[in-house]
């Protein structure tokens, strides 16, 4: 069972390393001809530092924690928005369907950056949201629209007979969804949902435009202080990669856990 | 059995699918304890008829009373009209035992141990207790259908509907399901079966109905209907299914 988890992660790490080595070599020779001074030894100071007999997180780790914090809250909101929208879009209510469709189309057809500016400069101040909440709202509204379509296709893939059997047994609508339909939807949609979580984390870097001190903002500040963009941006990319790759590993494990015994394949 | 109450009463019931007249002025009563078999060619409205009884289909005009309630209605006792489907529709992500205990726990508010005792009781009745902890996918079609029957029984239904319960099964598995249905019939549960299993009908049915094009063409006891059908369409249908 563990092979199933370790193998994709290991293969990703190997492929990434080979690629990184190749790119590193090209960059290094290019940087030498530019006269760029590598200062890798200074990077650890921005990850963590030792003071008064204790280790303290430095800027990059603090930024990472903000990124994780924003992403985690946005993820919960995203799943809720996605699920509610998917159920509305499949519902009998005309108003519900219209609302869900307009929301999805509006979000999918405008750039995230424009949505963030709109929320940050217009709606945020109008309804009195702080920066952090605005960031969470922007991210979860954006990602929720895509997640809704994933949930909806998952819902539509469930055999109508499952609903009929549940109804014949006298299960209420709520229990039908909670006990019968959603567990199957979750198992089926886990791979595309993982994609959404990963793009949520990556998109969280865009909230740096509203002066939130996430990983990307911290990195930009360090770069402007130290003039070592190569080292810092590489480190930041590796930190994002470590975060998203560990999430992929969790998703593979979860997918296995949820369906190993009853999957039809 | 004339003094028993009617569990189901159709009064000039009509149903359309768009322009298609699926059920034409159906009048039918089903008494408590009765075993009713419905047969007829595909598209004749048999499934639609029984699906109206547990509200999986709506009807357009006429009246339908089920267990003393005029439909459409939110049922006072949900789960009292059980249904067994052609394709079983077990919940694939739950074990056999969990398939059976879900509705009693949620709807009848039984405790987990009460529900499990109830479930094991019915699993024994359909001779499949040893499979309780397997998932549906690990069972054969006949075993899955018996689990589906036990799942309905756990809600202690007053009326059990069967929608072609053996049509999706391999021939060697049909009998194990029919045996269970015969046992149930002999215990006095009210059953409405859409099926072409004439042997089963002859053995247990009190009455057989032949349907064609949305109408009840003929209704009689099984021996009379199968051996001396009155209506030419019944005769043609029986001739066709008996030709091999």
XYZ file of C-alpha atoms in Angstrom:
509
model
C 0.000 0.000 0.000
C 2.785 2.427 0.884
C 4.425 1.697 -2.464
C 1.372 3.288 -4.074
C 2.048 6.504 -2.195
C 5.824 6.571 -2.325
C 6.158 5.694 -6.002
C 4.475 8.756 -7.577
C 6.146 11.103 -5.113
C 9.560 9.542 -5.652
C 9.192 9.604 -9.394
C 8.161 13.274 -9.259
C 11.150 14.121 -7.058
C 13.573 12.355 -9.423
C 12.135 14.018 -12.501
C 12.170 17.415 -10.843
C 15.760 16.936 -9.678
C 16.992 16.067 -13.157
C 15.213 19.071 -14.603
C 16.451 21.340 -11.815
C 20.006 20.169 -12.369
C 19.812 20.931 -16.082
C 18.264 24.339 -15.552
C 20.720 25.049 -12.726
C 23.639 24.327 -14.997
C 22.308 26.624 -17.718
C 21.604 29.369 -15.181
C 24.921 29.047 -13.455
C 26.885 29.396 -16.663
C 24.632 32.312 -17.687
C 24.990 34.002 -14.295
C 28.778 33.653 -14.445
C 28.886 35.435 -17.774
C 26.613 38.174 -16.288
C 28.982 38.481 -13.351
C 26.212 37.457 -10.856
C 27.515 36.821 -7.357
C 25.862 33.678 -5.863
C 25.235 34.071 -2.131
C 23.461 30.798 -1.193
C 25.072 30.921 2.280
C 22.831 33.885 3.182
C 19.555 32.097 2.341
C 19.205 30.041 5.588
C 19.096 33.292 7.587
C 15.785 34.050 5.889
C 14.359 30.622 6.704
C 15.140 30.413 10.416
C 17.611 31.950 12.859
C 19.063 30.989 16.232
C 18.778 33.444 19.092
C 18.779 33.168 22.915
C 19.177 29.389 22.708
C 16.073 28.983 20.526
C 15.266 28.626 16.837
C 12.968 31.300 15.438
C 11.174 31.266 12.117
C 12.521 33.931 9.781
C 10.679 35.773 6.995
C 10.279 32.895 4.545
C 8.828 30.498 7.125
C 6.544 33.216 8.471
C 5.377 33.856 4.931
C 4.848 30.146 4.384
C 2.685 29.977 7.523
C 0.545 32.858 6.239
C 0.211 31.091 2.883
C -0.845 27.856 4.602
C -3.243 29.763 6.873
C -4.946 31.559 3.973
C -5.034 28.424 1.834
C -6.479 26.238 4.589
C -9.342 28.603 5.398
C -9.970 29.248 1.695
C -10.020 25.511 1.044
C -12.835 24.944 3.542
C -14.777 27.894 2.108
C -14.063 26.673 -1.443
C -15.464 23.207 -0.748
C -18.575 24.685 0.883
C -19.167 27.184 -1.929
C -18.487 24.503 -4.538
C -20.881 22.020 -2.972
C -23.687 24.510 -2.423
C -23.314 25.865 -5.964
C -23.302 22.363 -7.462
C -26.447 21.428 -5.506
C -28.121 24.691 -6.530
C -27.248 24.120 -10.163
C -28.817 20.655 -10.012
C -31.850 21.844 -8.033
C -35.431 22.328 -9.164
C -35.384 26.014 -8.284
C -35.064 28.272 -11.328
C -33.659 31.094 -9.205
C -31.114 28.734 -7.650
C -29.963 27.472 -11.035
C -29.688 30.988 -12.465
C -27.763 32.190 -9.437
C -25.329 29.292 -9.607
C -24.812 29.614 -13.363
C -24.227 33.375 -13.254
C -21.762 32.998 -10.398
C -19.788 30.302 -12.226
C -19.735 32.187 -15.519
C -18.829 35.486 -13.877
C -15.879 34.000 -12.015
C -14.617 31.772 -14.803
C -14.642 34.524 -17.381
C -12.786 37.267 -15.504
C -9.129 37.216 -14.413
C -8.394 36.408 -10.782
C -6.249 39.528 -10.464
C -9.158 41.730 -11.557
C -11.449 39.971 -9.071
C -8.905 40.559 -6.318
C -8.633 44.268 -7.153
C -12.418 44.567 -7.254
C -12.775 42.927 -3.863
C -9.809 44.738 -2.336
C -10.538 48.249 -3.570
C -14.318 48.193 -3.989
C -16.287 45.507 -2.134
C -13.866 44.992 0.773
C -13.999 48.625 1.972
C -17.735 48.865 1.220
C -18.685 45.911 3.434
C -15.841 46.563 5.847
C -13.713 43.454 5.410
C -10.111 43.365 6.584
C -7.306 42.403 4.189
C -7.040 38.810 5.330
C -10.781 38.122 4.969
C -10.797 39.808 1.585
C -7.973 37.528 0.460
C -9.797 34.430 1.699
C -13.022 35.595 0.061
C -11.325 36.293 -3.278
C -9.539 32.959 -3.369
C -12.519 30.863 -2.298
C -14.921 32.626 -4.648
C -12.515 32.038 -7.531
C -11.712 28.421 -6.720
C -15.301 27.667 -5.643
C -16.598 28.210 -9.172
C -14.300 25.527 -10.577
C -14.906 23.195 -7.663
C -18.664 23.542 -8.181
C -18.349 22.151 -11.691
C -16.250 19.260 -10.402
C -18.824 18.429 -7.734
C -21.622 18.756 -10.274
C -20.044 16.317 -12.702
C -19.440 13.996 -9.746
C -23.094 14.273 -8.696
C -24.289 13.644 -12.246
C -22.126 10.540 -12.483
C -23.995 8.872 -9.610
C -26.568 6.322 -10.814
C -30.156 7.567 -10.422
C -30.894 4.218 -8.789
C -28.888 5.256 -5.729
C -31.338 8.109 -5.110
C -34.319 5.830 -5.789
C -33.063 3.126 -3.441
C -32.459 5.675 -0.691
C -35.916 7.181 -1.211
C -37.571 3.754 -1.153
C -35.901 3.040 2.179
C -37.456 6.219 3.543
C -34.198 8.150 3.916
C -34.668 11.910 4.025
C -32.978 14.078 1.391
C -30.333 15.177 3.875
C -29.363 11.638 4.847
C -29.524 10.512 1.214
C -26.869 13.065 0.320
C -24.833 12.726 3.498
C -24.726 8.929 3.771
C -25.178 7.713 0.215
C -24.369 10.287 -2.456
C -21.600 12.544 -1.136
C -19.210 9.776 -0.018
C -19.325 8.384 -3.543
C -18.972 11.842 -5.110
C -15.945 12.575 -2.929
C -14.201 9.362 -3.872
C -14.833 9.941 -7.566
C -13.826 13.599 -7.635
C -10.737 13.388 -5.454
C -8.218 13.596 -8.338
C -9.668 16.805 -9.857
C -10.265 18.185 -6.341
C -6.568 17.720 -5.616
C -5.803 19.836 -8.673
C -8.042 22.543 -7.271
C -6.319 22.492 -3.886
C -2.927 22.791 -5.571
C -4.016 25.649 -7.781
C -5.579 27.291 -4.726
C -2.208 27.267 -2.987
C -0.459 28.593 -6.059
C -3.096 31.276 -6.638
C -2.674 32.375 -3.028
C 0.580 33.988 -4.177
C -1.512 36.525 -6.092
C -2.946 37.927 -2.839
C 0.491 39.466 -2.317
C -0.863 42.380 -4.378
C -3.039 43.381 -1.415
C -0.103 43.643 0.973
C -0.641 40.347 2.729
C 2.629 38.997 4.055
C 2.456 35.585 2.451
C 5.438 33.647 1.113
C 5.551 35.589 -2.159
C 5.341 39.018 -0.507
C 8.075 38.128 1.997
C 10.266 36.903 -0.829
C 9.793 40.118 -2.807
C 10.711 42.184 0.262
C 13.851 40.127 0.893
C 14.886 40.441 -2.728
C 14.520 44.216 -2.676
C 16.647 44.396 0.505
C 19.370 41.951 -0.467
C 19.571 42.042 -4.254
C 19.816 38.265 -4.542
C 16.748 37.407 -6.645
C 18.129 34.137 -8.007
C 18.646 32.451 -4.640
C 15.444 33.704 -3.026
C 13.068 32.957 -5.885
C 14.566 29.494 -6.277
C 14.094 28.827 -2.582
C 10.524 30.082 -2.732
C 9.736 27.847 -5.702
C 11.159 24.853 -3.818
C 9.067 25.698 -0.743
C 5.857 25.894 -2.839
C 6.846 22.648 -4.556
C 7.408 20.879 -1.218
C 4.001 22.078 -0.025
C 2.047 21.020 -3.114
C 3.908 17.724 -3.542
C 3.150 16.689 0.014
C -0.497 17.523 -0.672
C -0.472 15.315 -3.760
C 0.916 12.502 -1.635
C -1.850 12.960 0.929
C -4.438 12.945 -1.881
C -3.115 9.691 -3.325
C -3.235 8.113 0.110
C -6.753 9.423 0.727
C -8.004 8.186 -2.625
C -6.669 4.753 -1.806
C -8.146 4.884 1.692
C -11.605 5.980 0.519
C -12.154 3.501 -2.251
C -9.735 0.600 -2.047
C -12.323 -1.882 -0.880
C -15.366 -1.039 -2.926
C -14.068 0.597 -6.092
C -15.370 -1.132 -9.194
C -12.099 -0.850 -11.142
C -59.602 -12.613 1.753
C -62.362 -10.233 0.706
C -62.650 -8.668 4.134
C -59.014 -7.538 4.197
C -58.240 -3.885 3.722
C -56.864 -2.485 0.499
C -53.248 -1.324 0.776
C -53.248 0.249 -2.672
C -56.110 1.697 -4.707
C -55.740 3.139 -8.203
C -58.761 5.075 -9.480
C -58.757 6.038 -13.187
C -55.112 6.960 -12.959
C -53.397 8.483 -15.999
C -49.798 9.291 -16.697
C -48.147 10.921 -19.675
C -44.505 11.251 -20.623
C -44.872 14.341 -22.775
C -47.247 13.226 -25.529
C -46.870 9.563 -24.692
C -49.780 8.136 -22.718
C -47.913 5.753 -20.393
C -50.745 4.673 -18.075
C -54.302 4.756 -19.361
C -57.086 5.014 -16.829
C -55.784 2.392 -14.417
C -58.219 0.923 -11.873
C -56.624 -1.518 -9.493
C -56.845 -2.536 -5.844
C -54.257 -4.526 -3.979
C -55.318 -6.206 -0.760
C -53.285 -6.821 2.327
C -51.507 -10.181 2.052
C -52.052 -10.432 -1.672
C -49.323 -11.596 -4.061
C -49.830 -9.783 -7.339
C -47.752 -10.464 -10.433
C -47.720 -8.004 -13.318
C -46.514 -9.131 -16.726
C -46.569 -7.703 -20.207
C -44.258 -6.633 -23.023
C -41.601 -3.990 -22.420
C -42.966 -0.465 -22.623
C -46.385 -1.631 -21.466
C -46.246 0.490 -18.291
C -45.641 -2.252 -15.708
C -42.661 -0.564 -14.079
C -44.280 2.858 -14.280
C -47.313 1.447 -12.499
C -45.412 0.134 -9.499
C -43.093 3.133 -9.428
C -46.184 5.301 -8.932
C -46.951 3.330 -5.767
C -43.749 4.435 -4.027
C -43.696 7.874 -5.628
C -40.684 7.370 -7.874
C -43.029 8.530 -10.642
C -45.702 11.213 -10.520
C -49.080 10.709 -12.162
C -51.129 13.292 -14.011
C -54.734 12.547 -13.185
C -56.872 10.162 -11.182
C -56.390 8.988 -7.618
C -53.900 6.767 -5.887
C -54.223 5.712 -2.254
C -51.325 3.879 -0.648
C -51.436 2.636 2.963
C -54.315 4.989 3.705
C -52.683 8.113 2.278
C -53.732 9.877 -0.904
C -50.678 10.484 -3.083
C -48.769 12.615 -3.759
C -47.972 13.106 -0.093
C -45.128 13.216 2.349
C -45.392 9.784 3.916
C -46.241 9.424 7.595
C -44.145 6.251 7.770
C -41.376 6.422 5.184
C -39.937 3.096 4.103
C -43.177 1.156 4.543
C -43.399 0.582 0.805
C -40.184 -1.295 0.053
C -38.761 -1.730 -3.408
C -36.394 -4.234 -4.975
C -34.849 -3.076 -8.253
C -33.711 -4.897 -11.349
C -30.161 -3.638 -10.835
C -30.158 -4.012 -7.017
C -28.900 -0.445 -6.340
C -26.972 -1.422 -3.250
C -24.789 1.343 -1.816
C -21.327 0.389 -3.128
C -19.307 2.258 -0.490
C -21.014 0.513 2.435
C -20.632 -3.073 3.604
C -23.598 -5.426 3.357
C -24.319 -4.865 7.041
C -24.076 -1.071 6.691
C -26.383 -1.193 3.661
C -28.982 -2.823 5.883
C -28.551 -0.726 9.020
C -28.403 2.722 7.376
C -32.141 3.337 6.985
C -33.212 1.788 10.336
C -30.633 3.952 12.143
C -31.514 7.145 10.267
C -35.268 6.756 9.783
C -36.465 4.441 12.570
C -33.870 5.941 14.988
C -32.668 2.514 16.121
C -29.361 2.267 17.949
C -26.444 0.752 16.035
C -26.625 -2.539 17.945
C -30.410 -2.831 17.545
C -30.101 -2.133 13.833
C -27.309 -4.698 13.476
C -29.347 -7.352 15.269
C -32.263 -6.593 12.946
C -29.990 -6.685 9.902
C -28.440 -10.029 10.880
C -31.920 -11.457 11.390
C -32.936 -10.584 7.833
C -29.574 -11.587 6.367
C -30.147 -15.020 7.872
C -33.599 -15.122 6.336
C -32.147 -14.559 2.884
C -29.382 -17.099 3.690
C -26.465 -14.723 3.358
C -25.454 -13.848 6.941
C -21.857 -14.971 6.356
C -21.340 -12.148 3.818
C -22.301 -9.360 6.230
C -18.899 -7.673 6.258
C -18.203 -7.805 2.545
C -18.772 -4.986 0.089
C -21.486 -5.399 -2.601
C -18.888 -5.593 -5.387
C -17.508 -8.769 -3.794
C -20.840 -10.597 -4.118
C -22.490 -12.349 -7.051
C -25.593 -10.852 -8.654
C -27.919 -13.285 -6.895
C -26.314 -12.540 -3.546
C -26.569 -8.797 -4.168
C -30.263 -9.093 -4.983
C -30.870 -11.078 -1.789
C -29.055 -8.357 0.170
C -31.313 -5.784 -1.524
C -34.379 -7.772 -0.436
C -33.074 -7.975 3.136
C -32.342 -4.233 3.056
C -35.983 -3.516 2.216
C -37.204 -5.932 4.885
C -35.237 -4.099 7.575
C -37.703 -1.222 7.285
C -40.520 -3.716 8.048
C -42.478 -2.760 4.922
C -46.217 -3.369 4.696
C -45.875 -3.734 0.959
C -42.922 -4.893 -1.101
C -42.546 -3.966 -4.758
C -40.308 -5.987 -7.080
C -39.313 -4.429 -10.396
C -38.038 -7.304 -12.565
C -35.855 -8.614 -9.739
C -34.358 -11.479 -11.720
C -33.988 -9.900 -15.163
C -30.386 -8.788 -14.627
C -29.252 -12.115 -13.189
C -27.389 -15.008 -14.745
C -29.708 -18.018 -15.140
C -28.106 -20.059 -12.371
C -28.727 -17.272 -9.863
C -32.388 -16.683 -10.618
C -33.581 -19.551 -8.459
C -31.834 -18.466 -5.276
C -33.636 -15.110 -5.524
C -36.992 -16.673 -6.433
C -36.647 -19.103 -3.490
C -36.332 -16.151 -1.121
C -39.332 -14.460 -2.742
C -41.416 -17.628 -2.399
C -40.493 -17.859 1.293
C -41.563 -14.244 1.787
C -44.825 -14.866 -0.073
C -45.585 -17.817 2.157
C -45.062 -15.666 5.245
C -47.916 -13.436 4.159
C -46.179 -10.200 3.148
C -48.012 -8.192 0.489
C -46.055 -8.291 -2.747
C -46.368 -6.707 -6.170
C -43.932 -8.240 -8.650
C -43.216 -7.185 -12.168
C -41.724 -10.382 -13.542
C -41.871 -12.846 -16.390
C -41.065 -15.802 -14.147
C -44.236 -17.745 -14.836
C -43.205 -20.640 -12.616
C -42.954 -18.228 -9.702
C -46.301 -16.651 -10.585
C -48.035 -20.023 -10.763
C -46.568 -21.088 -7.467
C -47.397 -18.104 -5.273
C -49.418 -15.449 -7.078
C -53.026 -14.830 -6.018
C -53.597 -12.831 -9.148
C -51.755 -12.056 -12.379
C -52.286 -8.898 -14.386
C -51.387 -8.614 -18.043
C -50.605 -5.100 -19.247
C -50.115 -3.741 -22.745
C -49.773 -0.167 -24.022
C -50.464 1.350 -20.624
C -53.658 -0.585 -19.970
C -54.595 -3.524 -17.809
C -55.772 -5.978 -20.461
C -56.556 -8.983 -18.347
C -56.559 -9.950 -14.685
C -57.050 -13.449 -13.378
C -55.599 -16.212 -11.197
C -52.287 -17.483 -12.623
C -53.501 -20.844 -13.905
C -56.451 -19.362 -15.782
C -54.467 -16.451 -17.187
C -51.516 -18.509 -18.384
C -53.438 -21.540 -19.611
C -56.602 -20.038 -21.046
C -55.992 -16.329 -21.729
C -59.150 -14.552 -22.888
C -57.761 -11.539 -24.707
C -55.990 -11.959 -28.084
C -53.104 -9.713 -26.985
C -52.484 -11.851 -23.913
C -52.593 -14.948 -26.108
C -50.077 -13.413 -28.549
C -47.742 -12.365 -25.740
C -47.803 -15.755 -24.009
C -47.264 -17.505 -27.316
C -44.212 -15.351 -27.920
C -42.538 -15.890 -24.557
C -43.312 -19.618 -24.634
C -42.053 -20.193 -28.175
C -38.550 -21.217 -26.980
